[in-house]
Amino acid sequence: MAQLKELCELIVDCEHKTAPTQNSGYPSIRTPNIGRGRLLLDGVNRVSEETYQAWTQREVPQPGDLILAREAPIGNVAIVPPGLKVCLGQRTVLIRADRSAVNPQYLTYLLLGDEIQGKILSMSNGATVHHLNMKDIRELEMPQIPDPRIQGRIADTLSAYDDLIENNTRRIKILEDMAQMLYREWFVNFRFPGHENVKLVESELGPIPQGWSAKCATEAVLVNPTTKVSKDGVKPFLPMGSLSDNSMLVTDIEEREGNSGAKFKNGDTLFARITPCLENGKTGFVQFLPSDDAVAFGSTEFIVLRSKTVCPEYVYLMARSSEFRDNAIKSMSGATGRQRVQEACFGRFFVAQPDKITLEQFRAIASPMFRLVHSLSLKNNNLHTTRDLLLPKLISGKISVEAAAELVEQTA
């Protein structure tokens, strides 16, 4: 039985210090940027040319190299795609496959399979944080490697799932960006359809279109509305980690008994009230409950925002705006490192209340975008699940490549 080092040209540890970052430059791959097969570059740290050169002295990552997470999420592996120059952040390892022995993409999925992941977990140590030693990584025992043709077919089949997931993720990002631009153009810059024929008039918010009104947010939005949910039975529960830093999507929905915490329904916006969650932009849109009558509950650190005179999409996009978040951040008080937004701040934030026709026109465009984001997210969940079920079966030979390829076509 071969060890990992026998299948590789090199296995190189990262620099054991934090790289200085800047707004642009080369991606510095840390453990949160290492997904299951692909790099996750949204919000990735960037470094200068000088830092890149210093952090690649041991080895320059090449396309087809693997990057392994030594700590949480321990054991995740991603392959460096063509055309991307990266350096290693802390707690990562660079692995370069010997292509005469193993296909790099196949090796990626092999390392992500149940057998190797089980070995990784058993080898990891640390009282509070699981951690992999370099010696253990190099001496990781690998199963029998199939011939190159089979390796390539398995890698191509599993890559097809990752390609579909990546494509859907890009579409979700584009839709969210389009919705944000639409909100800003119509309700901040006042460049809505027909704006050329509408005069601006003075208001508490400054000049706004005639026929519109300036309202404080608490007039347009219910803040932490009273919503009853039964104490009995299992129901959806959301911890703070369910919210994304840069998307409306809500993930990792748990099932719990009880009703302690924030209560919300479809169409509500969940806004983080604590640091650093608020500063990181954690804001989610609820559209995952089985019906519009259903009520779920979650962390007490959510502020629930519900439309009163605008529409749900307006509320979410407003809550995502830098102006709304800055106003909330300025109100924070409490112990250092655990400050909370004071709800009174929403009474000091003014929004533009559009006329009924403009609001209806906006929702006719924005609502399908939101529904499509949710639909694409559900597709990605199904793709992730199917891929993760197929991965160990393909690696072990329990399912044929032909059968797996048929599943790809059906899922797409």
Short mmCIF file of C-alpha atoms in Angstrom, two decimals:
data_model
loop_
_atom_site.label_atom_id
_atom_site.label_comp_id
_atom_site.label_asym_id
_atom_site.label_seq_id
_atom_site.Cartn_x
_atom_site.Cartn_y
_atom_site.Cartn_z
CA MET A 1 0.00 0.00 0.00
CA ALA A 2 1.55 3.29 -1.13
CA GLN A 3 1.93 6.38 1.04
CA LEU A 4 0.83 9.77 -0.22
CA LYS A 5 4.42 11.00 -0.58
CA GLU A 6 5.11 8.16 -3.04
CA LEU A 7 2.38 9.50 -5.35
CA CYS A 8 3.62 13.08 -5.21
CA GLU A 9 6.47 15.20 -6.48
CA LEU A 10 6.31 17.38 -3.38
CA ILE A 11 4.33 18.05 -0.22
CA VAL A 12 5.19 21.51 1.15
CA ASP A 13 4.05 23.25 4.32
CA CYS A 14 2.91 26.89 4.41
CA GLU A 15 4.62 29.83 6.10
CA HIS A 16 3.75 29.86 9.79
CA LYS A 17 2.89 33.54 9.99
CA THR A 18 0.11 35.78 8.81
CA ALA A 19 0.65 37.44 5.44
CA PRO A 20 0.05 41.21 5.28
CA THR A 21 -3.04 41.84 3.15
CA GLN A 22 -4.32 44.58 0.86
CA ASN A 23 -7.44 45.26 -1.26
CA SER A 24 -6.05 43.80 -4.48
CA GLY A 25 -3.33 41.42 -5.57
CA TYR A 26 -2.69 37.69 -5.39
CA PRO A 27 -5.14 35.43 -3.50
CA SER A 28 -3.78 34.11 -0.20
CA ILE A 29 -5.47 30.75 0.33
CA ARG A 30 -6.49 30.15 3.93
CA THR A 31 -8.50 27.19 5.25
CA PRO A 32 -11.93 28.91 4.70
CA ASN A 33 -10.99 29.24 1.01
CA ILE A 34 -10.53 25.48 0.60
CA GLY A 35 -13.76 23.79 -0.41
CA ARG A 36 -14.43 20.19 -1.32
CA GLY A 37 -12.55 20.12 -4.62
CA ARG A 38 -12.65 23.79 -5.57
CA LEU A 39 -11.20 26.99 -4.16
CA LEU A 40 -13.70 29.43 -2.61
CA LEU A 41 -12.45 32.86 -3.60
CA ASP A 42 -15.29 35.11 -2.43
CA GLY A 43 -13.78 37.42 0.19
CA VAL A 44 -10.33 35.86 -0.19
CA ASN A 45 -7.42 37.78 1.34
CA ARG A 46 -5.16 39.51 -1.21
CA VAL A 47 -1.42 40.15 -1.00
CA SER A 48 1.12 42.32 -2.82
CA GLU A 49 3.74 41.16 -5.34
CA GLU A 50 6.40 41.45 -2.63
CA THR A 51 4.41 39.32 -0.19
CA TYR A 52 3.57 36.80 -2.92
CA GLN A 53 7.28 36.37 -3.70
CA ALA A 54 8.13 35.95 -0.01
CA TRP A 55 5.30 33.46 0.65
CA THR A 56 6.18 31.29 -2.38
CA GLN A 57 9.88 30.87 -1.66
CA ARG A 58 9.38 27.26 -0.62
CA GLU A 59 7.37 26.49 -3.78
CA VAL A 60 5.23 28.39 -6.28
CA PRO A 61 1.76 26.80 -6.53
CA GLN A 62 1.02 25.61 -10.07
CA PRO A 63 -2.25 24.80 -11.87
CA GLY A 64 -3.20 21.24 -10.93
CA ASP A 65 -1.56 21.45 -7.50
CA LEU A 66 -3.67 20.54 -4.49
CA ILE A 67 -4.07 22.66 -1.36
CA LEU A 68 -5.02 20.79 1.81
CA ALA A 69 -6.47 22.33 4.99
CA ARG A 70 -4.53 21.21 8.08
CA GLU A 71 -7.15 22.72 10.42
CA ALA A 72 -10.84 23.52 10.30
CA PRO A 73 -12.26 22.56 7.93
CA ILE A 74 -9.63 19.85 8.42
CA GLY A 75 -9.08 17.58 5.43
CA ASN A 76 -10.73 19.79 2.81
CA VAL A 77 -8.80 19.73 -0.45
CA ALA A 78 -9.04 21.98 -3.51
CA ILE A 79 -7.19 22.01 -6.82
CA VAL A 80 -5.53 25.15 -8.22
CA PRO A 81 -7.30 26.00 -11.51
CA PRO A 82 -5.53 27.13 -14.69
CA GLY A 83 -4.65 30.82 -14.89
CA LEU A 84 -4.72 31.49 -11.14
CA LYS A 85 -1.61 32.50 -9.19
CA VAL A 86 -2.00 31.98 -5.46
CA CYS A 87 0.10 31.66 -2.33
CA LEU A 88 -0.50 29.60 0.78
CA GLY A 89 -2.06 31.11 3.87
CA GLN A 90 -1.61 29.65 7.34
CA ARG A 91 -2.50 26.04 8.18
CA THR A 92 -2.43 24.86 4.57
CA VAL A 93 -0.28 22.38 2.64
CA LEU A 94 0.70 22.31 -1.03
CA ILE A 95 0.58 18.89 -2.72
CA ARG A 96 1.89 18.27 -6.24
CA ALA A 97 0.88 14.93 -7.72
CA ASP A 98 3.31 12.82 -9.70
CA ARG A 99 1.25 12.73 -12.89
CA SER A 100 2.95 9.51 -14.00
CA ALA A 101 1.39 7.86 -10.93
CA VAL A 102 -1.89 9.64 -10.31
CA ASN A 103 -4.27 12.11 -11.97
CA PRO A 104 -4.29 15.33 -9.82
CA GLN A 105 -8.06 15.71 -10.08
CA TYR A 106 -8.56 12.05 -9.16
CA LEU A 107 -6.20 12.48 -6.21
CA THR A 108 -8.28 15.44 -5.04
CA TYR A 109 -11.44 13.33 -4.93
CA LEU A 110 -9.57 10.37 -3.46
CA LEU A 111 -8.45 12.55 -0.54
CA LEU A 112 -12.04 13.74 -0.10
CA GLY A 113 -13.45 10.20 -0.03
CA ASP A 114 -14.74 8.57 3.13
CA GLU A 115 -11.76 6.24 3.56
CA ILE A 116 -9.09 8.95 3.52
CA GLN A 117 -11.21 11.47 5.41
CA GLY A 118 -11.67 8.87 8.15
CA LYS A 119 -7.90 8.37 8.36
CA ILE A 120 -7.33 12.12 8.44
CA LEU A 121 -9.77 12.55 11.31
CA SER A 122 -8.20 9.72 13.28
CA MET A 123 -4.68 11.15 12.78
CA SER A 124 -5.60 14.71 13.72
CA ASN A 125 -4.80 15.87 17.20
CA GLY A 126 -5.33 18.89 19.40
CA ALA A 127 -7.47 19.44 22.48
CA THR A 128 -9.72 22.08 20.97
CA VAL A 129 -8.77 22.26 17.28
CA HIS A 130 -8.03 19.21 15.16
CA HIS A 131 -4.67 19.57 13.44
CA LEU A 132 -2.68 17.48 10.94
CA ASN A 133 1.08 17.00 11.26
CA MET A 134 3.21 17.15 8.11
CA LYS A 135 4.70 13.71 8.82
CA ASP A 136 1.24 12.17 9.02
CA ILE A 137 0.19 13.85 5.77
CA ARG A 138 3.24 12.54 3.91
CA GLU A 139 2.81 9.04 5.32
CA LEU A 140 -0.94 8.87 4.73
CA GLU A 141 -1.67 5.37 3.43
CA MET A 142 -3.53 5.34 0.13
CA PRO A 143 -5.73 2.62 -1.38
CA GLN A 144 -4.89 0.88 -4.64
CA ILE A 145 -4.83 3.37 -7.51
CA PRO A 146 -6.72 2.29 -10.67
CA ASP A 147 -5.24 2.62 -14.14
CA PRO A 148 -5.00 6.16 -15.63
CA ARG A 149 -8.03 5.71 -17.90
CA ILE A 150 -10.33 4.88 -14.97
CA GLN A 151 -8.81 7.69 -12.88
CA GLY A 152 -9.58 10.19 -15.62
CA ARG A 153 -13.16 9.02 -16.08
CA ILE A 154 -13.88 9.17 -12.35
CA ALA A 155 -12.32 12.64 -12.11
CA ASP A 156 -14.30 13.88 -15.12
CA THR A 157 -17.59 12.55 -13.72
CA LEU A 158 -17.16 14.18 -10.32
CA SER A 159 -15.80 17.37 -11.90
CA ALA A 160 -19.02 17.64 -13.91
CA TYR A 161 -20.92 18.07 -10.63
CA ASP A 162 -18.48 20.71 -9.42
CA ASP A 163 -18.78 22.54 -12.76
CA LEU A 164 -22.57 22.65 -12.42
CA ILE A 165 -22.30 23.86 -8.82
CA GLU A 166 -19.77 26.52 -9.81
CA ASN A 167 -21.95 27.72 -12.69
CA ASN A 168 -25.01 27.99 -10.43
CA THR A 169 -22.96 29.84 -7.80
CA ARG A 170 -21.85 32.37 -10.42
CA ARG A 171 -25.45 32.87 -11.52
CA ILE A 172 -26.51 33.45 -7.90
CA LYS A 173 -23.79 36.09 -7.48
CA ILE A 174 -24.83 37.85 -10.71
CA LEU A 175 -28.50 37.87 -9.68
CA GLU A 176 -27.69 39.31 -6.25
CA ASP A 177 -25.47 42.00 -7.79
CA MET A 178 -28.22 42.88 -10.29
CA ALA A 179 -30.79 43.18 -7.51
CA GLN A 180 -28.49 45.43 -5.47
CA MET A 181 -27.85 47.67 -8.48
CA LEU A 182 -31.58 47.84 -9.20
CA TYR A 183 -32.34 48.92 -5.63
CA ARG A 184 -29.59 51.54 -5.66
CA GLU A 185 -30.55 52.95 -9.06
CA TRP A 186 -34.25 53.22 -8.24
CA PHE A 187 -34.34 54.11 -4.55
CA VAL A 188 -31.01 55.83 -3.87
CA ASN A 189 -30.10 57.48 -7.18
CA PHE A 190 -33.80 57.83 -8.18
CA ARG A 191 -33.17 56.66 -11.75
CA PHE A 192 -36.32 54.57 -12.05
CA PRO A 193 -38.36 54.19 -15.29
CA GLY A 194 -39.80 57.59 -16.20
CA HIS A 195 -37.69 59.50 -13.66
CA GLU A 196 -36.90 62.12 -16.32
CA ASN A 197 -40.48 63.38 -16.08
CA VAL A 198 -40.65 63.52 -12.28
CA LYS A 199 -39.58 66.60 -10.34
CA LEU A 200 -37.48 66.27 -7.17
CA VAL A 201 -38.79 67.87 -4.00
CA GLU A 202 -37.13 68.48 -0.63
CA SER A 203 -37.63 66.04 2.27
CA GLU A 204 -35.93 64.85 5.46
CA LEU A 205 -33.93 62.54 3.23
CA GLY A 206 -32.94 65.32 0.84
CA PRO A 207 -34.37 65.72 -2.68
CA ILE A 208 -36.75 62.83 -3.54
CA PRO A 209 -39.18 62.30 -6.45
CA GLN A 210 -42.46 64.14 -6.21
CA GLY A 211 -45.19 61.78 -5.03
CA TRP A 212 -42.77 59.82 -2.88
CA SER A 213 -42.23 60.31 0.84
CA ALA A 214 -39.31 60.11 3.25
CA LYS A 215 -39.90 57.72 6.13
CA CYS A 216 -37.79 56.55 9.01
CA ALA A 217 -37.10 52.84 8.66
CA THR A 218 -39.44 51.95 11.55
CA GLU A 219 -42.37 53.45 9.60
CA ALA A 220 -41.64 51.31 6.54
CA VAL A 221 -40.39 48.19 8.32
CA LEU A 222 -41.48 46.18 11.35
CA VAL A 223 -38.46 45.54 13.58
CA ASN A 224 -38.63 42.25 15.49
CA PRO A 225 -42.38 41.82 14.84
CA THR A 226 -44.37 39.75 17.30
CA THR A 227 -44.69 36.32 15.72
CA LYS A 228 -45.97 33.36 17.68
CA VAL A 229 -44.53 29.87 17.26
CA SER A 230 -45.59 26.81 19.21
CA LYS A 231 -43.26 25.42 21.86
CA ASP A 232 -44.22 21.92 20.83
CA GLY A 233 -42.71 19.86 18.04
CA VAL A 234 -39.60 20.06 15.91
CA LYS A 235 -39.26 23.10 13.65
CA PRO A 236 -36.53 24.92 11.69
CA PHE A 237 -33.90 26.64 13.82
CA LEU A 238 -31.14 28.95 12.54
CA PRO A 239 -27.90 29.62 14.42
CA MET A 240 -25.95 32.75 13.46
CA GLY A 241 -23.62 30.66 11.30
CA SER A 242 -26.52 29.97 8.92
CA LEU A 243 -26.19 33.44 7.40
CA SER A 244 -23.76 34.18 4.60
CA ASP A 245 -21.40 37.16 4.60
CA ASN A 246 -22.25 38.07 1.01
CA SER A 247 -25.51 36.42 0.00
CA MET A 248 -29.19 36.22 0.87
CA LEU A 249 -28.88 32.44 1.12
CA VAL A 250 -29.55 30.72 4.43
CA THR A 251 -27.85 27.34 4.90
CA ASP A 252 -27.30 24.67 7.56
CA ILE A 253 -30.90 24.82 8.74
CA GLU A 254 -31.29 22.76 11.91
CA GLU A 255 -34.34 21.06 13.38
CA ARG A 256 -35.02 21.73 17.06
CA GLU A 257 -37.79 21.69 19.60
CA GLY A 258 -38.77 24.86 21.47
CA ASN A 259 -39.35 28.47 20.49
CA SER A 260 -36.65 30.49 22.25
CA GLY A 261 -35.13 33.20 20.06
CA ALA A 262 -36.02 35.30 17.05
CA LYS A 263 -39.21 34.28 15.18
CA PHE A 264 -39.53 34.76 11.43
CA LYS A 265 -41.59 33.87 8.36
CA ASN A 266 -41.03 33.73 4.61
CA GLY A 267 -40.28 37.20 3.29
CA ASP A 268 -38.50 38.38 6.45
CA THR A 269 -34.92 39.64 6.50
CA LEU A 270 -32.53 38.42 9.20
CA PHE A 271 -29.98 41.05 10.20
CA ALA A 272 -27.06 40.30 12.54
CA ARG A 273 -26.98 42.53 15.61
CA ILE A 274 -23.54 41.58 17.03
CA THR A 275 -19.91 42.15 16.07
CA PRO A 276 -18.20 40.80 14.06
CA CYS A 277 -21.22 39.21 12.32
CA LEU A 278 -22.77 42.56 11.35
CA GLU A 279 -19.46 44.03 10.20
CA ASN A 280 -18.97 40.92 8.02
CA GLY A 281 -22.33 41.58 6.36
CA LYS A 282 -24.36 38.65 7.68
CA THR A 283 -27.87 39.29 6.36
CA GLY A 284 -30.25 36.61 5.11
CA PHE A 285 -33.59 36.46 3.32
CA VAL A 286 -36.18 33.92 4.45
CA GLN A 287 -37.84 32.01 1.61
CA PHE A 288 -37.11 28.43 2.58
CA LEU A 289 -40.05 27.62 4.87
CA PRO A 290 -42.62 25.14 3.51
CA SER A 291 -45.45 27.70 3.44
CA ASP A 292 -46.01 31.39 4.04
CA ASP A 293 -47.88 30.51 7.23
CA ALA A 294 -44.95 28.58 8.68
CA VAL A 295 -42.90 30.20 11.45
CA ALA A 296 -39.33 29.27 12.40
CA PHE A 297 -36.99 30.48 15.13
CA GLY A 298 -33.31 31.16 15.52
CA SER A 299 -30.50 32.94 17.31
CA THR A 300 -31.41 35.75 19.68
CA GLU A 301 -28.73 37.76 17.85
CA PHE A 302 -30.92 38.13 14.73
CA ILE A 303 -32.89 41.30 14.22
CA VAL A 304 -35.95 40.36 12.18
CA LEU A 305 -37.04 42.98 9.62
CA ARG A 306 -40.47 42.67 7.98
CA SER A 307 -41.96 44.91 5.32
CA LYS A 308 -44.75 47.23 6.43
CA THR A 309 -45.19 49.72 3.55
CA VAL A 310 -42.58 48.63 0.98
CA CYS A 311 -41.96 44.98 -0.03
CA PRO A 312 -39.78 42.10 1.25
CA GLU A 313 -37.19 42.48 -1.54
CA TYR A 314 -36.82 46.21 -0.80
CA VAL A 315 -36.25 45.47 2.90
CA TYR A 316 -33.54 42.88 2.24
CA LEU A 317 -31.68 45.07 -0.27
CA MET A 318 -31.94 48.08 2.04
CA ALA A 319 -30.53 45.98 4.92
CA ARG A 320 -27.64 44.92 2.65
CA SER A 321 -26.77 48.53 1.79
CA SER A 322 -23.64 50.06 3.30
CA GLU A 323 -25.65 53.07 4.53
CA PHE A 324 -28.05 50.92 6.54
CA ARG A 325 -25.26 48.81 8.00
CA ASP A 326 -23.12 51.87 8.86
CA ASN A 327 -26.06 53.40 10.72
CA ALA A 328 -26.49 50.17 12.70
CA ILE A 329 -22.76 49.87 13.47
CA LYS A 330 -22.64 53.42 14.84
CA SER A 331 -25.34 52.53 17.36
CA MET A 332 -23.49 49.55 18.82
CA SER A 333 -22.79 49.44 22.52
CA GLY A 334 -21.79 46.88 25.10
CA ALA A 335 -18.69 44.94 26.06
CA THR A 336 -15.74 45.10 23.67
CA GLY A 337 -15.88 42.34 21.09
CA ARG A 338 -19.56 41.65 21.82
CA GLN A 339 -21.28 44.92 21.05
CA ARG A 340 -24.88 44.92 19.86
CA VAL A 341 -26.97 47.09 17.59
CA GLN A 342 -29.44 49.29 19.45
CA GLU A 343 -32.85 49.02 17.79
CA ALA A 344 -33.49 52.74 18.30
CA CYS A 345 -31.04 53.40 15.46
CA PHE A 346 -33.63 52.32 12.87
CA GLY A 347 -35.78 55.28 13.83
CA ARG A 348 -32.93 57.56 12.73
CA PHE A 349 -32.47 55.95 9.31
CA PHE A 350 -34.59 57.45 6.53
CA VAL A 351 -35.70 55.61 3.40
CA ALA A 352 -37.50 56.68 0.25
CA GLN A 353 -41.07 55.37 0.14
CA PRO A 354 -41.92 55.11 -3.58
CA ASP A 355 -45.35 55.53 -5.06
CA LYS A 356 -47.43 52.36 -5.47
CA ILE A 357 -46.86 51.95 -9.23
CA THR A 358 -43.06 52.26 -8.96
CA LEU A 359 -42.98 49.80 -6.05
CA GLU A 360 -45.05 47.28 -8.03
CA GLN A 361 -42.74 47.68 -11.04
CA PHE A 362 -39.71 47.09 -8.83
CA ARG A 363 -41.16 43.98 -7.24
CA ALA A 364 -42.14 42.56 -10.63
CA ILE A 365 -38.44 42.60 -11.53
CA ALA A 366 -36.83 41.80 -8.16
CA SER A 367 -39.11 39.01 -6.92
CA PRO A 368 -38.31 36.56 -9.78
CA MET A 369 -34.59 37.22 -9.15
CA PHE A 370 -34.99 36.24 -5.50
CA ARG A 371 -36.98 33.12 -6.39
CA LEU A 372 -34.34 32.09 -8.95
CA VAL A 373 -31.55 32.51 -6.38
CA HIS A 374 -33.45 30.18 -4.06
CA SER A 375 -34.11 27.68 -6.86
CA LEU A 376 -30.44 27.62 -7.89
CA SER A 377 -29.45 27.15 -4.25
CA LEU A 378 -31.75 24.12 -3.97
CA LYS A 379 -30.21 22.69 -7.14
CA ASN A 380 -26.75 23.16 -5.68
CA ASN A 381 -27.80 21.39 -2.50
CA ASN A 382 -29.00 18.43 -4.57
CA LEU A 383 -25.80 18.43 -6.63
CA HIS A 384 -23.63 18.54 -3.50
CA THR A 385 -25.59 15.67 -1.95
CA THR A 386 -25.46 13.50 -5.08
CA ARG A 387 -21.77 14.17 -5.64
CA ASP A 388 -20.90 13.37 -2.03
CA LEU A 389 -22.88 10.12 -2.25
CA LEU A 390 -21.22 9.14 -5.52
CA LEU A 391 -17.68 10.06 -4.50
CA PRO A 392 -16.94 7.13 -2.14
CA LYS A 393 -18.85 4.68 -4.35
CA LEU A 394 -16.86 5.67 -7.45
CA ILE A 395 -13.57 5.65 -5.59
CA SER A 396 -14.29 2.19 -4.15
CA GLY A 397 -15.69 0.83 -7.41
CA LYS A 398 -19.16 0.15 -5.93
CA ILE A 399 -20.76 2.09 -8.78
CA SER A 400 -19.66 2.21 -12.40
CA VAL A 401 -18.53 5.39 -14.12
CA GLU A 402 -21.25 4.83 -16.75
CA ALA A 403 -24.01 4.77 -14.13
CA ALA A 404 -22.60 7.88 -12.46
CA ALA A 405 -22.42 9.70 -15.80
CA GLU A 406 -26.14 9.01 -16.37
CA LEU A 407 -26.90 10.56 -13.00
CA VAL A 408 -24.97 13.69 -13.97
CA GLU A 409 -27.13 14.11 -17.08
CA GLN A 410 -30.34 13.62 -15.07
CA THR A 411 -29.28 16.08 -12.36
CA ALA A 412 -28.20 18.76 -14.84
#
